[in-house]
CSV table of C-alpha atoms in Angstrom, one decimal:
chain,number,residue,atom,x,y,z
A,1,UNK,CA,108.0,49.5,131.6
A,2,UNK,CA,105.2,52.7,132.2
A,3,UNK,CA,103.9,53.6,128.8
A,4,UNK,CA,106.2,57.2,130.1
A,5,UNK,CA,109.2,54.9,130.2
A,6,UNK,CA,108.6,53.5,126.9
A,7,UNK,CA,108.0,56.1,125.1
A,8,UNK,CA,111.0,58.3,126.2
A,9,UNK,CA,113.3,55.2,125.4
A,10,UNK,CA,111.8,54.8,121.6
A,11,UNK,CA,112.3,58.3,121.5
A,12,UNK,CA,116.4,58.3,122.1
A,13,UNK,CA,116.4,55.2,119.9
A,14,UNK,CA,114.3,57.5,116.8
A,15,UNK,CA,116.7,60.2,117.6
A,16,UNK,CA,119.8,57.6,117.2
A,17,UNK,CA,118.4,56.5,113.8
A,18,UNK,CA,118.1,60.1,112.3
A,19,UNK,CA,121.6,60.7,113.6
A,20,UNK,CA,122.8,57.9,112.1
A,21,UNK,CA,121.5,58.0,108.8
A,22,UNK,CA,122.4,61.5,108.2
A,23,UNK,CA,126.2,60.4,109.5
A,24,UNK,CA,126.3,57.9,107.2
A,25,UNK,CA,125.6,59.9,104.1
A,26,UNK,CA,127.8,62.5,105.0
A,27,UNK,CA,131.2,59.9,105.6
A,28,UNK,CA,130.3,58.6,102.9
A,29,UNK,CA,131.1,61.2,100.4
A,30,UNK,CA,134.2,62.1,102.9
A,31,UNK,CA,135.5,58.4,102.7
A,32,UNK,CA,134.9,58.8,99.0
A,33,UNK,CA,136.8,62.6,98.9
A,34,UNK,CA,139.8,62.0,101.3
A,35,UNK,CA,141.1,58.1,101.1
A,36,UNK,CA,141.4,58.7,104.5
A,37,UNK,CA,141.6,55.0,106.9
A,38,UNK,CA,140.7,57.2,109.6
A,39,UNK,CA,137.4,58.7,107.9
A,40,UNK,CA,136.5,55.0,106.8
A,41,UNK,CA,136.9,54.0,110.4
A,42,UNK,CA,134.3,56.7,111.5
A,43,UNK,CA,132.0,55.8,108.5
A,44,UNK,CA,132.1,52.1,109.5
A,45,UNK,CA,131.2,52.9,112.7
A,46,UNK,CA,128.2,55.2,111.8
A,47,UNK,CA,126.9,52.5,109.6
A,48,UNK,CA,127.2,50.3,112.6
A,49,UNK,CA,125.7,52.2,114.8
A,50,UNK,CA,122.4,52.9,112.4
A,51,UNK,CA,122.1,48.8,112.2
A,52,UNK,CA,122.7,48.6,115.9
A,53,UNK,CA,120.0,51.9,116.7
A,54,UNK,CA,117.2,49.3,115.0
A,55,UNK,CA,118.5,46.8,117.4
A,56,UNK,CA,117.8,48.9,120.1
A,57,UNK,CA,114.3,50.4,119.2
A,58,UNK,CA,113.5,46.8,118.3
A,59,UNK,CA,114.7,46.0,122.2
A,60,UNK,CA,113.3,49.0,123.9
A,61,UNK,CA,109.6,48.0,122.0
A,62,UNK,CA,110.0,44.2,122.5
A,63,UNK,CA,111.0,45.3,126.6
A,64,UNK,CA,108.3,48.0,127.1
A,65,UNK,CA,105.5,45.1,126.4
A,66,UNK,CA,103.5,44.1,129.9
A,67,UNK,CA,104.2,40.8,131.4
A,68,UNK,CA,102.1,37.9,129.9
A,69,UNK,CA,101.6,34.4,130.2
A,70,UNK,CA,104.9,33.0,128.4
A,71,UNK,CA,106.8,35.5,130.0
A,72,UNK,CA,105.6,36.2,133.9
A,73,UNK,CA,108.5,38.5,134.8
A,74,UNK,CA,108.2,40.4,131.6
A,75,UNK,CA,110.4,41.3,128.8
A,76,UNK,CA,113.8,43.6,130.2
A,77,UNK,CA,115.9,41.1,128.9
A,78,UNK,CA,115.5,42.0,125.6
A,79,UNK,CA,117.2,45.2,125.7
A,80,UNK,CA,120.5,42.9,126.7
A,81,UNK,CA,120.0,40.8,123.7
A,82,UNK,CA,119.6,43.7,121.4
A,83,UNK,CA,122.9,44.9,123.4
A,84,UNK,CA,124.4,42.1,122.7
A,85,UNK,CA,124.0,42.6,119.3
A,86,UNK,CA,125.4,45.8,118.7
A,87,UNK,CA,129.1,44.7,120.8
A,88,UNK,CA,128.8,42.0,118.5
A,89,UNK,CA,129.1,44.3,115.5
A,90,UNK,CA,131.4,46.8,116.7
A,91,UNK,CA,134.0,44.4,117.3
A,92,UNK,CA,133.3,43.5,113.7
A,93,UNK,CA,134.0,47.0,112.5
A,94,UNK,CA,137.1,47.7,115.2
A,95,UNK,CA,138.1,44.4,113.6
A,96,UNK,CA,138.0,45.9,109.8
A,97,UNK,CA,139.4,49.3,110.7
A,98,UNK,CA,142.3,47.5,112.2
A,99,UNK,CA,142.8,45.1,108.8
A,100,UNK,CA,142.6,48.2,106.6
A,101,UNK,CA,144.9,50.7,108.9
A,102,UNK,CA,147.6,47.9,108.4
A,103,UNK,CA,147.1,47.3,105.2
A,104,UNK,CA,147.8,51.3,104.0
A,105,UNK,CA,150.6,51.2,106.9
A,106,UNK,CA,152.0,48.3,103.8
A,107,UNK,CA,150.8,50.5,101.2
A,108,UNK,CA,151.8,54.1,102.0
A,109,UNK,CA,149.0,55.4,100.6
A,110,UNK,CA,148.0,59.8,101.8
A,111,UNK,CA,144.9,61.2,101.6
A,112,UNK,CA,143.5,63.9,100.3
A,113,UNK,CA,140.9,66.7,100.5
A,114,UNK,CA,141.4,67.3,104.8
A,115,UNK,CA,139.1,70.4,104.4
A,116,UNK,CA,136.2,68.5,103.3
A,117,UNK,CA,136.3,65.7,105.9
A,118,UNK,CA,137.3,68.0,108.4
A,119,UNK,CA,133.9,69.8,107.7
A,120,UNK,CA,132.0,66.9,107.8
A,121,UNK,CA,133.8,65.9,111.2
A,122,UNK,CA,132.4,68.9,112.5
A,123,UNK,CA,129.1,68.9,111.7
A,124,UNK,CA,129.3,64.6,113.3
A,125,UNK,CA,130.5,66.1,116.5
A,126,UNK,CA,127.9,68.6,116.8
A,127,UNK,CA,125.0,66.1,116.2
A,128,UNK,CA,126.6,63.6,118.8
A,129,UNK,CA,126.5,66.5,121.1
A,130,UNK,CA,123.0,66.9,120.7
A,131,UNK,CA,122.0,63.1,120.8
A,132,UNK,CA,124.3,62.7,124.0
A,133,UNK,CA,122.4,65.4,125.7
A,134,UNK,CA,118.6,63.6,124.9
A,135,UNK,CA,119.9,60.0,125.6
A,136,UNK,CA,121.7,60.6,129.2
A,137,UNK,CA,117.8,62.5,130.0
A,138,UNK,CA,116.2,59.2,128.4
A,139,UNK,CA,118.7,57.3,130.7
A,140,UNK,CA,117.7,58.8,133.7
A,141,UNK,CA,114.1,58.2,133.7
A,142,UNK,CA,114.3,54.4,132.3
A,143,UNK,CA,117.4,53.0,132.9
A,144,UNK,CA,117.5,51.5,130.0
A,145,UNK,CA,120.5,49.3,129.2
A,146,UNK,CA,119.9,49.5,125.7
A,147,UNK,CA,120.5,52.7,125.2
A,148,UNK,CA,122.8,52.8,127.6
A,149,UNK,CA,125.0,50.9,125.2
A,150,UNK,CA,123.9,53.0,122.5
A,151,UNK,CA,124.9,56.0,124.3
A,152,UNK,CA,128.2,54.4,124.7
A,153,UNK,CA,128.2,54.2,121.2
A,154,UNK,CA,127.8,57.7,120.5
A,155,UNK,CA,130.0,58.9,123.0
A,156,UNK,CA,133.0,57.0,121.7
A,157,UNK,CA,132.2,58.8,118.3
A,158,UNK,CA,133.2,62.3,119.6
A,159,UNK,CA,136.5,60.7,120.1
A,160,UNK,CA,136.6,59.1,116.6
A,161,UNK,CA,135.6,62.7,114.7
A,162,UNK,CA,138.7,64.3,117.0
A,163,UNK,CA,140.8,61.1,115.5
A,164,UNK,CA,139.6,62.1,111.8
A,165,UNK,CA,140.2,65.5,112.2
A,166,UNK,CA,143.4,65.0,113.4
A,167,UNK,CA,144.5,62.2,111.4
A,168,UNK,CA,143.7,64.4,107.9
A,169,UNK,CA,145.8,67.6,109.8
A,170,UNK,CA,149.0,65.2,110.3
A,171,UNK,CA,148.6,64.1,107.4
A,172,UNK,CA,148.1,66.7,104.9
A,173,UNK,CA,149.0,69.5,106.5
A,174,UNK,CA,152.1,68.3,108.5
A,175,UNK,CA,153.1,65.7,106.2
A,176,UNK,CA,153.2,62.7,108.7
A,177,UNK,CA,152.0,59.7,106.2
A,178,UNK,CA,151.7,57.5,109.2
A,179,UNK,CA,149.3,59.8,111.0
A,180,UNK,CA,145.7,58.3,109.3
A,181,UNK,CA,146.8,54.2,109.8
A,182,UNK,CA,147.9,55.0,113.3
A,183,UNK,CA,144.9,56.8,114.1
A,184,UNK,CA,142.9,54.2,112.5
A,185,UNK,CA,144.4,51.8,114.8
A,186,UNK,CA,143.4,53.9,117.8
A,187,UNK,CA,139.9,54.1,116.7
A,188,UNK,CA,140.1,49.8,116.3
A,189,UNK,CA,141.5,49.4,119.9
A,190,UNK,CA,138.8,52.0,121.0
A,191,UNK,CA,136.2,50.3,119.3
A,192,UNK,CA,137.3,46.8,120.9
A,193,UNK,CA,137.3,48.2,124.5
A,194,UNK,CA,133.3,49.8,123.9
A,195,UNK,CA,133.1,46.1,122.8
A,196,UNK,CA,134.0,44.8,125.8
A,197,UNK,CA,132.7,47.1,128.2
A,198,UNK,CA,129.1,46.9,126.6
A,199,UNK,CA,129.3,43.2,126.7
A,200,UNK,CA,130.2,42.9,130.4
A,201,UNK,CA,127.2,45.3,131.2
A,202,UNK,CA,124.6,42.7,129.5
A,203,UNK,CA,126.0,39.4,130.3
A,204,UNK,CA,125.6,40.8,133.9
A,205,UNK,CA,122.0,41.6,132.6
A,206,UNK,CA,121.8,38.3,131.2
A,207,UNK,CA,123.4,36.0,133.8
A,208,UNK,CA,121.3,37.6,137.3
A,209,UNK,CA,124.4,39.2,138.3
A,210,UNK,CA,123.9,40.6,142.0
A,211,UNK,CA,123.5,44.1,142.4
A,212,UNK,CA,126.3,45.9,143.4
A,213,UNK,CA,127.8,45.9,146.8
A,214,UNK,CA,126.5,49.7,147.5
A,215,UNK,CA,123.1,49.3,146.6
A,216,UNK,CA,122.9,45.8,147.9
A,217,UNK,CA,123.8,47.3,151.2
A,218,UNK,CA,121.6,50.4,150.9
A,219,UNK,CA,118.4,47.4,150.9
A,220,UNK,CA,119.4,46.0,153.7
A,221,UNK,CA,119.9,48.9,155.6
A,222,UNK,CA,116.6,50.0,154.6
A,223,UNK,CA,114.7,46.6,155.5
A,224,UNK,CA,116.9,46.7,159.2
A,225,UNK,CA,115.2,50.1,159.9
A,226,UNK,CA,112.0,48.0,160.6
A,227,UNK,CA,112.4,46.6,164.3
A,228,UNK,CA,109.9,43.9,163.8
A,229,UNK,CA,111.7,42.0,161.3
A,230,UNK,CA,114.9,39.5,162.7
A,231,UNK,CA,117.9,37.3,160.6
A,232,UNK,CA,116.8,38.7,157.0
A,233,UNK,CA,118.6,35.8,154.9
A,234,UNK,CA,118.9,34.2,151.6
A,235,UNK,CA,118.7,37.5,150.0
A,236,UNK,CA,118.8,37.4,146.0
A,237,UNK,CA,118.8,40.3,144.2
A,238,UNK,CA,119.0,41.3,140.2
A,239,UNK,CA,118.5,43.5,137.2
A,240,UNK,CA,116.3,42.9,134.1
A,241,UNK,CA,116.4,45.9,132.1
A,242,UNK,CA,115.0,49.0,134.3
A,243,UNK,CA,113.4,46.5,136.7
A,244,UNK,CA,115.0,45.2,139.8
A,245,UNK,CA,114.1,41.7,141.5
A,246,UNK,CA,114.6,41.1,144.6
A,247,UNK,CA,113.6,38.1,147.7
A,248,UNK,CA,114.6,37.6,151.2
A,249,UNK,CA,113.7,35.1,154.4
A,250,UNK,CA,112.9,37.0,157.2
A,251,UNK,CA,112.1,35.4,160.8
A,252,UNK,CA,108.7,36.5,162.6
A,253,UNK,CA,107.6,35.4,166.2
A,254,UNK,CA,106.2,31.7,165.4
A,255,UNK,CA,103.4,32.4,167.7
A,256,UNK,CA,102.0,35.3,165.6
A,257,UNK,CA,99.2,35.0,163.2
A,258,UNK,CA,98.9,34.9,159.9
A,259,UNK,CA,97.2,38.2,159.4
A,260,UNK,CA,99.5,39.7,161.7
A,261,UNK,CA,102.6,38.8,159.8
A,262,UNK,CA,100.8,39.7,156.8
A,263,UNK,CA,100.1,42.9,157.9
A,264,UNK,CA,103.4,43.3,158.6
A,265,UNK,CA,105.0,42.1,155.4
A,266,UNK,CA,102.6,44.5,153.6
A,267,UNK,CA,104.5,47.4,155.7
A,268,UNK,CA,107.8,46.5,154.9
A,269,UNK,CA,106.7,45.9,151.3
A,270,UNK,CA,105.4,49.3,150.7
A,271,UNK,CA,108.4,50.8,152.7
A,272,UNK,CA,110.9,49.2,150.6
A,273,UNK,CA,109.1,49.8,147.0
A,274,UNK,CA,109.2,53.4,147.7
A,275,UNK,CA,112.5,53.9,148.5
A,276,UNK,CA,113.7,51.2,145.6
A,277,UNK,CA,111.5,52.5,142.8
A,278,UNK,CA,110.6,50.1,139.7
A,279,UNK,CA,111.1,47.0,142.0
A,280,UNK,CA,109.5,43.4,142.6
A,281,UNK,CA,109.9,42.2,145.9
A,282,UNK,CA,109.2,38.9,147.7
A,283,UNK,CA,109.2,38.2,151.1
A,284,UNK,CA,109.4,34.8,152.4
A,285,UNK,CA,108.5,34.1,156.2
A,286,UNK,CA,109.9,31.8,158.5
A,287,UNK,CA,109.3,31.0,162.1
A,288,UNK,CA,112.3,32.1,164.4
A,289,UNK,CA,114.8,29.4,165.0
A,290,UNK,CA,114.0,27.5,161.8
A,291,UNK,CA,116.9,26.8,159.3
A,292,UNK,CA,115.6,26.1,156.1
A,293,UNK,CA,119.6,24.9,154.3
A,294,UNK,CA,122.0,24.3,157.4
A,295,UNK,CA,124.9,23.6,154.9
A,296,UNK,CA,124.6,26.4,153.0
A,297,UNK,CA,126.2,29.9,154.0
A,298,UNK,CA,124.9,31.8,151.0
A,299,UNK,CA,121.1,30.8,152.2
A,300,UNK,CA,121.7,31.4,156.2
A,301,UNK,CA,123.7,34.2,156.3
A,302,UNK,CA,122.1,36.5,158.6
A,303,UNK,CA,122.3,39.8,156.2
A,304,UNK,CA,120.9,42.0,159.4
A,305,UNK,CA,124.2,40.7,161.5
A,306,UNK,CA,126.6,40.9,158.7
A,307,UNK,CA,125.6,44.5,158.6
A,308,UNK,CA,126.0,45.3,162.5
A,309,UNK,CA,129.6,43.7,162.0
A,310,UNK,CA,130.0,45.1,158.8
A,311,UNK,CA,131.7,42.1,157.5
């Protein structure tokens, strides 16, 4: 990651932190003021997320580090562990908020105080504003995956201040007893789905996932516009935090030399790192006609014919 990149992406994971710790302090006097499962919900979650923004600064630093020699390809896949360690706690906490919404669903225990946590809810949804608006920036210079997830984080919050604010309304002010557990619950299943989402988003990270369909096409529509280049197979492609990966087979006239292939290779290199920023590409040659795995479709599938057919 550029020194640029790295510093933009400890910046939104600073920025996180202060959010955080002033979100915390604040729902904790609300919990403490209103009884209100709803409030706790949004408190758990805040104290979650401060413990999960360390994760992430501690990813983004451990990922901005150069390659070295234990780790050749560098370090991206530290932001999906420290991703995977924040979905691991907010299922904890969606977990929790649904115990203790059911258990005052038993209880029928109110709440009290709505003006207060009401306030507070306020002033949480106008500092997620602001952190929302500096992380998507941070996300569209680095890519960053984790604070991609901590972004996901925050934005799920906006939707657990609205679930406070209207929990303690229904509650006190239109007398629905029911209103805080059931919104509690809401903020548990919403929790749980974040959870999952996040999760899917670094195992991909994780496990080399493809790229998508759309970009993988985009490559190889890019690497046909080169006329000198025939049957591009065995083309692998994948994501380690901002930086793609990517190698391919390509057939050259056996005849040709081997500074005129390089020379040609270095072309399509350049041409293809331009138009795919923060990539690593590898190019294998082989001599038209030769089949290096004759058994295997995934290695010999003509990529450049597949996308004439588009099939």
């Amino acid at each position: 990651m550029s020194e640029d990149r790295a510093r933009l992406a400890r910046s939104a994971a600073l920025a996180s932190i202060s959010v955080a710790v002033v979100l915390v302090a604040l729902k904790t006097w609300a919990s403490w003021k209103t009884g209100s499962t709803a409030m706790l919900g949004s408190l758990a979650d805040s104290a979650l997320d401060l413990i999960a923004s360390f994760a992430t600064l501690t990813g983004v630093w451990i990922a901005s580090q150069p390659a070295d020699e234990d780790h050749r390809f560098g370090h991206g896949k530290a932001e999906a562990l420290a991703a995977i360690f924040q979905v691991m706690l907010i299922a904890l906490s969606a977990f929790g908020i649904a115990i203790r919404a059911i258990m005052q669903f038993a209880g029928g225990q109110g709440t009290e105080a709505a003006a207060e946590g009401i306030g507070v809810s306020l002033v949480a949804i106008a500092l997620t504003f602001a952190l929302l608006g500096w992380q998507r920036y941070v996300m569209r210079r680095t890519r960053s995956l984790a604070i991609q997830t901590d972004h996901l984080h925050y934005k799920s919050d906006l939707f657990l201040n609205l679930a406070v604010i209207a929990a303690l309304a229904l509650d006190q002010m239109a007398g629905l007893k029911g209103a805080d557990p059931a919104f509690g619950l809401a903020i548990a299943a919403w929790l749980g789905w974040g959870a999952f989402t996040a999760a899917r988003a670094a195992v991909d990270d994780l496990m080399d996932r493809e790229w998508p369909e759309e970009k993988r096409l985009a490559f190889v529509e890019a690497a046909a516009r080169h006329p000198e280049l025939s049957k591009l197979h065995d083309l692998r492609t994948r994501t380690s935090g901002h930086r793609d990966f990517v190698q391919f087979h390509v057939d050259l006239p056996g005849d040709m030399t081997v500074e005129e292939a390089h020379d040609i290779i270095e072309r399509v290199e350049a041409d293809l790192c331009r138009q795919f920023p923060e990539m690593e590409l590898l190019i294998h040659i082989d001599p038209e006609g030769h089949v290096d795995e004759p058994g295997n479709p995934l290695a010999e599938e003509n990529e450049f014919k597949r996308l004439e057919t588009g099939k």
